[in-house]
């Protein structure tokens, strides 16, 4: 996002934090309402443009948003959206992207309140691994000919009672309202957002066998010291790496697997 939108999003995040600090606010309900407004503005392009038109007074846009949403969503959601449209946005699309982020953040906050944020992070990661290894499932979830309701029912049958409710809501929204993103990109974005709730980075760790608790603690401490921030470890077991571990943090990959060393040796011999 460009400068104006970045500032608007930062202000909206602060307002959301202030709302969710109030334990009387039903943050899961708020998340659903913000997601509904996201879907509305994603669909209604002309309305989105009116609400982000820099030629219109901020208060007039806020009043319009309040009139449209009052009675459809709760007061907290109305106030939050009204505040957002008072701000200046570089592009109308940035408003929708920001609303979606706030909806997801609210659901993650609900999980955090319940002491289940770690579970949600792990479940998002595991779901991504399941999808990447099951081409039939991925095809069903990304089929443009399939209806959103059919995809939602499929996901609820897979996740219902097996995953945290916040995880289910996040994944169902991502699949049924992809907004031009790939499933993998959307899941990675959710994982990063979950880690940010505790100001942590995400490290994807691949090993030939499961790591012991002591190994996980030692690796987490080393990575935290290296990057200057706490780390959430997403652990993946892949026997094909033979031995050692591979660690990916963002775009950086540290590959210490036996398979990688063998590949490197083969390349040197070939050269």
Coordinates of N, CA and C in Angstrom, one line a residue, residues 60-259:
X60 N -19.1 13.2 5.4 CA -20.2 12.8 4.5 C -20.1 11.3 4.1
X61 N -18.9 10.9 3.9 CA -18.7 9.4 3.6 C -19.0 8.6 4.8
X62 N -18.6 9.1 6.0 CA -18.9 8.3 7.2 C -20.4 8.2 7.4
X63 N -21.1 9.3 7.2 CA -22.6 9.3 7.4 C -23.2 8.3 6.4
X64 N -22.7 8.3 5.2 CA -23.3 7.4 4.2 C -23.1 5.9 4.6
X65 N -21.8 5.6 5.1 CA -21.5 4.2 5.5 C -22.4 3.9 6.7
X66 N -22.6 4.8 7.6 CA -23.4 4.5 8.8 C -24.9 4.2 8.4
X67 N -25.4 5.0 7.4 CA -26.8 4.8 7.0 C -27.0 3.5 6.3
X68 N -26.0 3.1 5.5 CA -26.1 1.8 4.8 C -26.0 0.6 5.8
X69 N -25.1 0.7 6.8 CA -24.8 -0.4 7.6 C -25.6 -0.6 8.9
X70 N -26.2 0.6 9.3 CA -26.9 0.5 10.6 C -28.1 -0.5 10.4
X71 N -28.2 -1.3 11.4 CA -29.3 -2.3 11.4 C -28.8 -3.6 10.7
X72 N -27.8 -3.5 9.9 CA -27.2 -4.7 9.2 C -26.1 -5.4 10.0
X73 N -25.3 -4.5 10.6 CA -24.2 -5.0 11.5 C -24.3 -4.2 12.8
X74 N -23.5 -4.7 13.8 CA -23.5 -4.1 15.1 C -22.9 -2.7 15.1
X75 N -23.1 -2.0 16.2 CA -22.6 -0.6 16.4 C -21.1 -0.6 16.3
X76 N -20.3 -1.5 16.8 CA -18.9 -1.5 16.8 C -18.4 -1.6 15.3
X77 N -19.0 -2.4 14.5 CA -18.6 -2.5 13.1 C -18.9 -1.3 12.4
X78 N -20.1 -0.7 12.6 CA -20.5 0.6 12.0 C -19.5 1.7 12.3
X79 N -19.1 1.8 13.6 CA -18.2 2.8 14.0 C -16.8 2.6 13.4
X80 N -16.4 1.4 13.3 CA -15.1 1.1 12.7 C -15.0 1.4 11.2
X81 N -16.0 1.0 10.5 CA -16.1 1.2 9.1 C -16.2 2.7 8.8
X82 N -17.1 3.4 9.6 CA -17.2 4.8 9.4 C -15.9 5.6 9.6
X83 N -15.2 5.2 10.6 CA -13.9 5.8 10.8 C -12.9 5.5 9.7
X84 N -13.0 4.4 9.1 CA -12.1 4.0 8.0 C -12.4 4.9 6.8
X85 N -13.7 5.1 6.5 CA -14.0 5.9 5.2 C -13.7 7.4 5.4
X86 N -13.6 7.8 6.7 CA -13.2 9.2 6.9 C -11.7 9.4 6.4
X87 N -10.9 8.3 6.5 CA -9.5 8.4 6.1 C -9.4 8.5 4.6
X88 N -8.2 8.9 4.2 CA -7.8 9.0 2.8 C -7.2 7.7 2.4
X89 N -7.6 7.2 1.2 CA -7.1 5.9 0.7 C -6.4 6.2 -0.7
X90 N -5.3 5.6 -0.9 CA -4.6 5.8 -2.2 C -5.4 5.1 -3.3
X91 N -6.0 3.9 -3.1 CA -6.8 3.2 -4.1 C -8.0 2.7 -3.3
X92 N -9.2 2.6 -4.0 CA -10.4 2.1 -3.4 C -10.2 0.7 -2.9
X93 N -9.4 -0.1 -3.7 CA -9.2 -1.5 -3.3 C -8.5 -1.7 -2.0
X94 N -7.7 -0.7 -1.6 CA -7.0 -0.8 -0.3 C -8.0 -0.8 0.9
X95 N -9.1 -0.1 0.7 CA -10.1 -0.1 1.8 C -10.6 -1.5 2.0
X96 N -10.9 -2.3 1.0 CA -11.4 -3.6 1.1 C -10.3 -4.6 1.6
X97 N -9.1 -4.4 1.1 CA -8.0 -5.3 1.7 C -7.9 -5.0 3.2
X98 N -8.0 -3.8 3.6 CA -7.8 -3.5 5.0 C -8.9 -4.0 5.9
X99 N -10.1 -3.9 5.3 CA -11.3 -4.5 6.1 C -11.1 -6.0 6.2
X100 N -10.7 -6.6 5.2 CA -10.4 -8.1 5.3 C -9.4 -8.4 6.3
X101 N -8.3 -7.6 6.4 CA -7.3 -7.9 7.4 C -7.9 -7.7 8.8
X102 N -8.7 -6.7 9.0 CA -9.3 -6.4 10.3 C -10.2 -7.5 10.7
X103 N -11.0 -8.1 9.7 CA -11.9 -9.2 10.0 C -11.1 -10.4 10.5
X104 N -10.0 -10.7 9.8 CA -9.1 -11.8 10.1 C -8.5 -11.6 11.5
X105 N -8.0 -10.4 11.7 CA -7.4 -10.1 13.0 C -8.4 -10.2 14.2
X106 N -9.6 -9.8 13.9 CA -10.6 -10.0 15.0 C -10.8 -11.5 15.3
X107 N -10.9 -12.3 14.3 CA -11.0 -13.8 14.6 C -9.8 -14.3 15.3
X108 N -8.6 -13.9 15.0 CA -7.4 -14.3 15.6 C -7.4 -13.8 17.1
X109 N -7.9 -12.6 17.3 CA -8.0 -12.1 18.7 C -9.0 -12.9 19.5
X110 N -10.1 -13.4 18.9 CA -11.0 -14.3 19.6 C -10.2 -15.6 20.0
X111 N -9.4 -16.1 19.1 CA -8.6 -17.3 19.5 C -7.6 -17.0 20.6
X112 N -7.0 -15.8 20.5 CA -6.0 -15.4 21.5 C -6.7 -15.3 22.9
X113 N -7.9 -14.7 22.9 CA -8.6 -14.6 24.2 C -8.9 -15.9 24.8
X114 N -9.1 -16.9 23.9 CA -9.4 -18.3 24.4 C -8.2 -19.1 24.7
X115 N -7.0 -18.5 24.5 CA -5.8 -19.2 24.7 C -5.5 -20.2 23.6
X116 N -6.0 -20.0 22.4 CA -5.9 -21.0 21.4 C -5.2 -20.5 20.1
X117 N -4.5 -19.4 20.3 CA -3.8 -18.8 19.1 C -2.8 -19.8 18.5
X118 N -2.0 -20.4 19.4 CA -1.0 -21.4 18.9 C -1.7 -22.5 18.1
X119 N -2.8 -23.0 18.6 CA -3.6 -24.1 17.9 C -4.0 -23.6 16.5
X120 N -4.5 -22.4 16.4 CA -4.9 -21.8 15.2 C -3.7 -21.7 14.2
X121 N -2.6 -21.2 14.7 CA -1.4 -21.1 13.8 C -1.0 -22.5 13.3
X122 N -1.0 -23.5 14.1 CA -0.6 -24.8 13.7 C -1.7 -25.4 12.8
X123 N -2.9 -25.2 13.0 CA -4.0 -25.8 12.1 C -3.9 -25.1 10.8
X124 N -3.7 -23.8 10.7 CA -3.5 -23.2 9.4 C -2.4 -23.8 8.6
X125 N -1.3 -24.0 9.3 CA -0.1 -24.6 8.6 C -0.4 -26.0 8.1
X126 N -1.0 -26.8 9.0 CA -1.3 -28.2 8.7 C -2.3 -28.3 7.5
X127 N -3.3 -27.4 7.5 CA -4.3 -27.4 6.4 C -3.6 -27.1 5.1
X128 N -2.6 -26.2 5.1 CA -1.9 -25.9 3.9 C -1.1 -27.1 3.4
X129 N -0.5 -27.8 4.3 CA 0.2 -29.0 3.9 C -0.7 -30.1 3.4
X130 N -1.9 -30.2 4.0 CA -2.8 -31.2 3.5 C -3.3 -30.9 2.1
X131 N -3.6 -29.6 1.8 CA -4.0 -29.2 0.5 C -2.9 -29.3 -0.5
X132 N -1.7 -29.0 -0.2 CA -0.6 -29.1 -1.1 C -0.3 -30.6 -1.5
X133 N -0.6 -31.5 -0.6 CA -0.4 -32.9 -0.9 C -1.6 -33.7 -1.5
X134 N -2.7 -33.0 -1.6 CA -3.9 -33.6 -2.1 C -4.5 -32.8 -3.2
X135 N -4.1 -33.2 -4.4 CA -4.5 -32.4 -5.6 C -6.0 -32.4 -5.9
X136 N -6.6 -33.5 -5.5 CA -8.1 -33.5 -5.7 C -8.8 -32.5 -4.8
X137 N -8.3 -32.4 -3.5 CA -8.9 -31.5 -2.6 C -8.7 -30.1 -3.0
X138 N -7.4 -29.8 -3.4 CA -7.1 -28.5 -3.9 C -8.0 -28.1 -5.1
X139 N -8.1 -29.0 -6.0 CA -8.9 -28.7 -7.2 C -10.4 -28.4 -6.8
X140 N -10.9 -29.1 -5.9 CA -12.3 -28.9 -5.4 C -12.4 -27.5 -4.8
X141 N -11.4 -27.1 -4.0 CA -11.5 -25.9 -3.3 C -11.2 -24.7 -4.1
X142 N -10.6 -24.9 -5.3 CA -10.3 -23.7 -6.1 C -11.1 -23.8 -7.4
X143 N -12.0 -24.7 -7.6 CA -12.8 -24.8 -8.8 C -13.7 -23.6 -9.0
X144 N -13.5 -22.9 -10.0 CA -14.3 -21.6 -10.2 C -15.7 -21.9 -10.6
X145 N -16.0 -23.1 -11.0 CA -17.4 -23.5 -11.4 C -18.2 -23.9 -10.1
X146 N -17.5 -24.2 -9.1 CA -18.2 -24.6 -7.8 C -18.7 -23.4 -7.1
X147 N -19.8 -23.5 -6.4 CA -20.4 -22.4 -5.7 C -19.7 -22.2 -4.4
X148 N -19.8 -21.0 -3.8 CA -19.2 -20.7 -2.5 C -19.8 -21.6 -1.5
X149 N -21.1 -21.8 -1.5 CA -21.8 -22.6 -0.5 C -21.3 -24.0 -0.5
X150 N -21.1 -24.6 -1.7 CA -20.6 -26.0 -1.9 C -19.2 -26.1 -1.3
X151 N -18.4 -25.1 -1.5 CA -17.0 -25.2 -1.0 C -17.1 -25.0 0.6
X152 N -18.0 -24.1 1.0 CA -18.1 -24.0 2.5 C -18.6 -25.2 3.2
X153 N -19.5 -25.9 2.5 CA -20.0 -27.2 3.1 C -18.9 -28.2 3.1
X154 N -18.1 -28.3 2.1 CA -17.0 -29.3 2.0 C -16.0 -29.0 3.2
X155 N -15.7 -27.7 3.4 CA -14.7 -27.4 4.4 C -15.3 -27.7 5.8
X156 N -16.6 -27.4 6.0 CA -17.2 -27.6 7.3 C -17.2 -29.1 7.6
X157 N -17.4 -29.9 6.6 CA -17.4 -31.4 6.8 C -16.0 -31.9 7.1
X158 N -15.0 -31.2 6.6 CA -13.6 -31.6 6.9 C -13.1 -31.0 8.2
X159 N -13.5 -29.8 8.6 CA -12.9 -29.1 9.7 C -13.8 -29.1 11.0
X160 N -15.1 -29.2 10.7 CA -16.1 -29.1 11.8 C -15.8 -30.1 13.0
X161 N -15.6 -29.6 14.2 CA -15.3 -30.4 15.3 C -13.9 -30.9 15.4
X162 N -13.1 -30.6 14.4 CA -11.7 -31.1 14.4 C -10.7 -29.9 14.5
X163 N -11.1 -28.7 14.1 CA -10.3 -27.6 14.2 C -10.9 -26.5 15.1
X164 N -10.1 -25.6 15.6 CA -10.7 -24.5 16.3 C -11.7 -23.7 15.5
X165 N -12.8 -23.2 16.1 CA -13.8 -22.5 15.3 C -13.2 -21.3 14.6
X166 N -12.2 -20.6 15.1 CA -11.6 -19.5 14.4 C -10.9 -20.0 13.2
X167 N -10.2 -21.1 13.3 CA -9.5 -21.7 12.1 C -10.5 -22.0 11.0
X168 N -11.6 -22.6 11.4 CA -12.6 -22.9 10.4 C -13.2 -21.7 9.7
X169 N -13.5 -20.6 10.5 CA -14.0 -19.4 9.9 C -13.0 -18.8 9.0
X170 N -11.7 -18.7 9.4 CA -10.7 -18.1 8.5 C -10.5 -18.8 7.2
X171 N -10.5 -20.2 7.3 CA -10.3 -20.9 6.1 C -11.5 -20.9 5.1
X172 N -12.7 -21.0 5.7 CA -13.9 -20.9 4.9 C -14.0 -19.6 4.2
X173 N -13.7 -18.5 4.9 CA -13.7 -17.2 4.2 C -12.7 -17.1 3.1
X174 N -11.5 -17.6 3.4 CA -10.4 -17.5 2.4 C -10.8 -18.3 1.1
X175 N -11.4 -19.5 1.3 CA -11.7 -20.3 0.1 C -13.0 -19.8 -0.6
X176 N -13.9 -19.3 0.1 CA -15.2 -18.9 -0.5 C -15.1 -17.4 -1.1
X177 N -14.1 -16.7 -0.5 CA -13.9 -15.3 -1.0 C -12.4 -15.1 -1.3
X178 N -11.9 -15.7 -2.3 CA -10.4 -15.7 -2.5 C -9.9 -14.3 -3.0
X179 N -10.8 -13.5 -3.6 CA -10.4 -12.2 -4.1 C -9.2 -12.2 -4.9
X180 N -9.0 -13.1 -5.8 CA -7.9 -13.1 -6.7 C -6.7 -13.8 -6.2
X181 N -6.6 -14.2 -5.0 CA -5.4 -14.8 -4.5 C -5.4 -16.3 -4.6
X182 N -4.2 -16.9 -4.7 CA -4.1 -18.3 -4.7 C -4.4 -18.8 -3.2
X183 N -4.8 -20.1 -3.1 CA -5.0 -20.6 -1.8 C -3.8 -20.6 -0.9
X184 N -2.7 -20.9 -1.5 CA -1.4 -20.9 -0.8 C -1.0 -19.5 -0.3
X185 N -1.2 -18.5 -1.1 CA -0.8 -17.2 -0.7 C -1.7 -16.7 0.4
X186 N -3.0 -17.0 0.3 CA -3.9 -16.7 1.4 C -3.6 -17.3 2.7
X187 N -3.3 -18.6 2.7 CA -2.9 -19.3 3.9 C -1.6 -18.7 4.5
X188 N -0.7 -18.4 3.7 CA 0.6 -17.8 4.2 C 0.3 -16.5 4.8
X189 N -0.5 -15.7 4.2 CA -0.9 -14.4 4.8 C -1.6 -14.5 6.1
X190 N -2.4 -15.5 6.3 CA -3.1 -15.7 7.5 C -2.1 -16.1 8.6
X191 N -1.2 -17.0 8.2 CA -0.1 -17.4 9.2 C 0.7 -16.3 9.7
X192 N 1.1 -15.4 8.8 CA 1.9 -14.2 9.2 C 1.1 -13.3 10.1
X193 N -0.2 -13.1 9.8 CA -1.1 -12.3 10.6 C -1.2 -12.9 12.0
X194 N -1.3 -14.2 12.1 CA -1.4 -14.9 13.4 C -0.2 -14.7 14.2
X195 N 1.0 -14.8 13.5 CA 2.3 -14.6 14.2 C 2.4 -13.2 14.7
X196 N 1.9 -12.2 13.9 CA 2.0 -10.8 14.3 C 1.2 -10.5 15.5
X197 N 0.2 -11.3 15.9 CA -0.6 -11.0 17.1 C 0.3 -11.1 18.3
X198 N 1.4 -11.8 18.2 CA 2.3 -11.8 19.4 C 3.7 -11.3 19.0
X199 N 3.7 -10.5 17.9 CA 5.0 -9.9 17.4 C 6.0 -11.0 17.2
X200 N 5.6 -12.1 16.5 CA 6.5 -13.1 16.2 C 6.7 -13.3 14.7
X201 N 7.8 -13.9 14.4 CA 8.0 -14.3 13.0 C 7.7 -15.8 12.9
X202 N 7.5 -16.3 11.6 CA 7.2 -17.7 11.4 C 8.4 -18.3 10.7
X203 N 8.8 -19.5 11.2 CA 9.8 -20.3 10.6 C 9.2 -21.6 10.2
X204 N 9.3 -22.0 8.9 CA 8.9 -23.3 8.4 C 10.1 -24.2 8.5
X205 N 10.0 -25.2 9.3 CA 11.1 -26.2 9.6 C 10.7 -27.5 9.0
X206 N 11.5 -28.0 8.1 CA 11.3 -29.3 7.6 C 12.4 -30.3 8.0
X207 N 12.1 -31.4 8.5 CA 13.1 -32.4 9.0 C 12.6 -33.8 8.6
X208 N 13.6 -34.7 8.6 CA 13.3 -36.1 8.2 C 12.5 -36.8 9.2
X209 N 12.7 -36.5 10.5 CA 11.9 -37.1 11.6 C 11.4 -36.0 12.5
X210 N 10.4 -36.2 13.3 CA 9.9 -35.2 14.2 C 11.0 -34.7 15.2
X211 N 11.1 -33.4 15.5 CA 12.0 -32.9 16.4 C 11.5 -33.1 17.8
X212 N 12.5 -33.3 18.8 CA 12.1 -33.4 20.2 C 11.8 -32.1 20.7
X213 N 11.1 -32.0 21.9 CA 10.8 -30.7 22.5 C 12.1 -29.9 22.8
X214 N 13.1 -30.6 23.2 CA 14.4 -29.9 23.5 C 15.0 -29.3 22.2
X215 N 14.9 -30.1 21.1 CA 15.4 -29.6 19.8 C 14.6 -28.4 19.3
X216 N 13.3 -28.4 19.5 CA 12.4 -27.3 19.1 C 12.7 -26.1 19.9
X217 N 12.9 -26.2 21.2 CA 13.2 -25.1 22.1 C 14.6 -24.5 21.7
X218 N 15.6 -25.4 21.5 CA 16.9 -24.9 21.1 C 16.9 -24.1 19.8
X219 N 16.2 -24.7 18.8 CA 16.1 -24.1 17.5 C 15.4 -22.7 17.6
X220 N 14.3 -22.7 18.3 CA 13.5 -21.5 18.5 C 14.4 -20.4 19.1
X221 N 15.2 -20.7 20.1 CA 16.1 -19.8 20.8 C 17.1 -19.2 19.8
X222 N 17.7 -20.1 19.0 CA 18.7 -19.7 18.0 C 18.2 -18.8 17.0
X223 N 17.0 -19.1 16.5 CA 16.4 -18.2 15.5 C 15.9 -16.9 16.0
X224 N 15.4 -16.9 17.3 CA 15.0 -15.7 17.9 C 16.2 -14.7 18.1
X225 N 17.4 -15.3 18.5 CA 18.6 -14.5 18.6 C 19.1 -14.0 17.3
X226 N 19.0 -14.8 16.3 CA 19.4 -14.5 14.9 C 18.6 -13.3 14.3
X227 N 17.3 -13.4 14.5 CA 16.4 -12.4 13.9 C 15.9 -11.3 14.8
X228 N 16.2 -11.5 16.1 CA 15.8 -10.4 17.0 C 14.4 -10.4 17.4
X229 N 13.6 -11.5 17.1 CA 12.2 -11.6 17.4 C 11.9 -13.0 17.8
X230 N 10.8 -13.1 18.5 CA 10.4 -14.5 18.9 C 9.9 -15.2 17.6
X231 N 10.0 -16.5 17.6 CA 9.7 -17.3 16.4 C 8.6 -18.3 16.7
X232 N 7.7 -18.4 15.8 CA 6.7 -19.6 15.8 C 7.2 -20.6 14.8
X233 N 7.4 -21.8 15.3 CA 7.9 -22.9 14.4 C 6.7 -23.7 13.8
X234 N 6.6 -23.7 12.5 CA 5.7 -24.6 11.8 C 6.5 -25.8 11.4
X235 N 6.2 -26.9 11.9 CA 7.0 -28.1 11.8 C 6.5 -29.1 10.7
X236 N 7.3 -29.5 9.8 CA 6.9 -30.4 8.7 C 7.9 -31.5 8.7
X237 N 7.4 -32.8 8.6 CA 8.2 -33.9 8.5 C 8.2 -34.5 7.1
X238 N 9.4 -34.6 6.5 CA 9.5 -35.1 5.1 C 10.6 -36.0 5.0
X239 N 10.4 -37.4 5.0 CA 11.4 -38.3 5.0 C 12.4 -38.2 3.8
X240 N 12.0 -37.5 2.7 CA 12.8 -37.4 1.6 C 14.1 -36.5 1.8
X241 N 14.0 -35.7 2.9 CA 15.2 -34.9 3.2 C 16.4 -35.7 3.8
X242 N 16.1 -36.9 4.2 CA 17.1 -37.9 4.7 C 17.6 -37.6 6.0
X243 N 18.0 -36.4 6.3 CA 18.6 -36.0 7.6 C 18.8 -34.5 7.6
X244 N 19.1 -34.0 8.8 CA 19.3 -32.5 9.0 C 17.9 -31.8 8.9
X245 N 18.0 -30.5 8.8 CA 16.7 -29.7 8.7 C 16.9 -28.6 7.7
X246 N 15.7 -28.2 7.2 CA 15.6 -27.0 6.4 C 14.8 -26.0 7.1
X247 N 15.2 -24.7 7.1 CA 14.4 -23.7 7.8 C 14.2 -22.5 6.8
X248 N 12.9 -22.1 6.7 CA 12.5 -21.0 5.8 C 11.9 -19.9 6.7
X249 N 12.5 -18.7 6.7 CA 11.9 -17.6 7.3 C 11.7 -16.5 6.3
X250 N 10.4 -16.3 5.9 CA 10.1 -15.3 4.8 C 10.7 -15.9 3.5
X251 N 11.6 -15.1 2.9 CA 12.2 -15.5 1.6 C 13.5 -16.1 1.8
X252 N 14.0 -16.2 3.1 CA 15.3 -16.8 3.4 C 15.2 -18.3 3.7
X253 N 16.1 -19.1 3.1 CA 16.1 -20.5 3.3 C 17.5 -20.9 3.8
X254 N 17.5 -21.6 4.9 CA 18.7 -22.2 5.4 C 18.5 -23.7 5.3
X255 N 19.2 -24.3 4.3 CA 19.0 -25.7 4.0 C 20.2 -26.6 4.5
X256 N 20.0 -27.3 5.6 CA 21.1 -28.2 6.1 C 20.7 -29.7 6.0
X257 N 19.9 -30.0 5.0 CA 19.5 -31.4 4.9 C 20.5 -32.2 4.1
X258 N 20.5 -33.5 4.4 CA 21.4 -34.4 3.7 C 21.1 -34.4 2.2
X259 N 19.8 -34.4 1.9 CA 19.4 -34.4 0.5 C 20.0 -33.2 -0.3

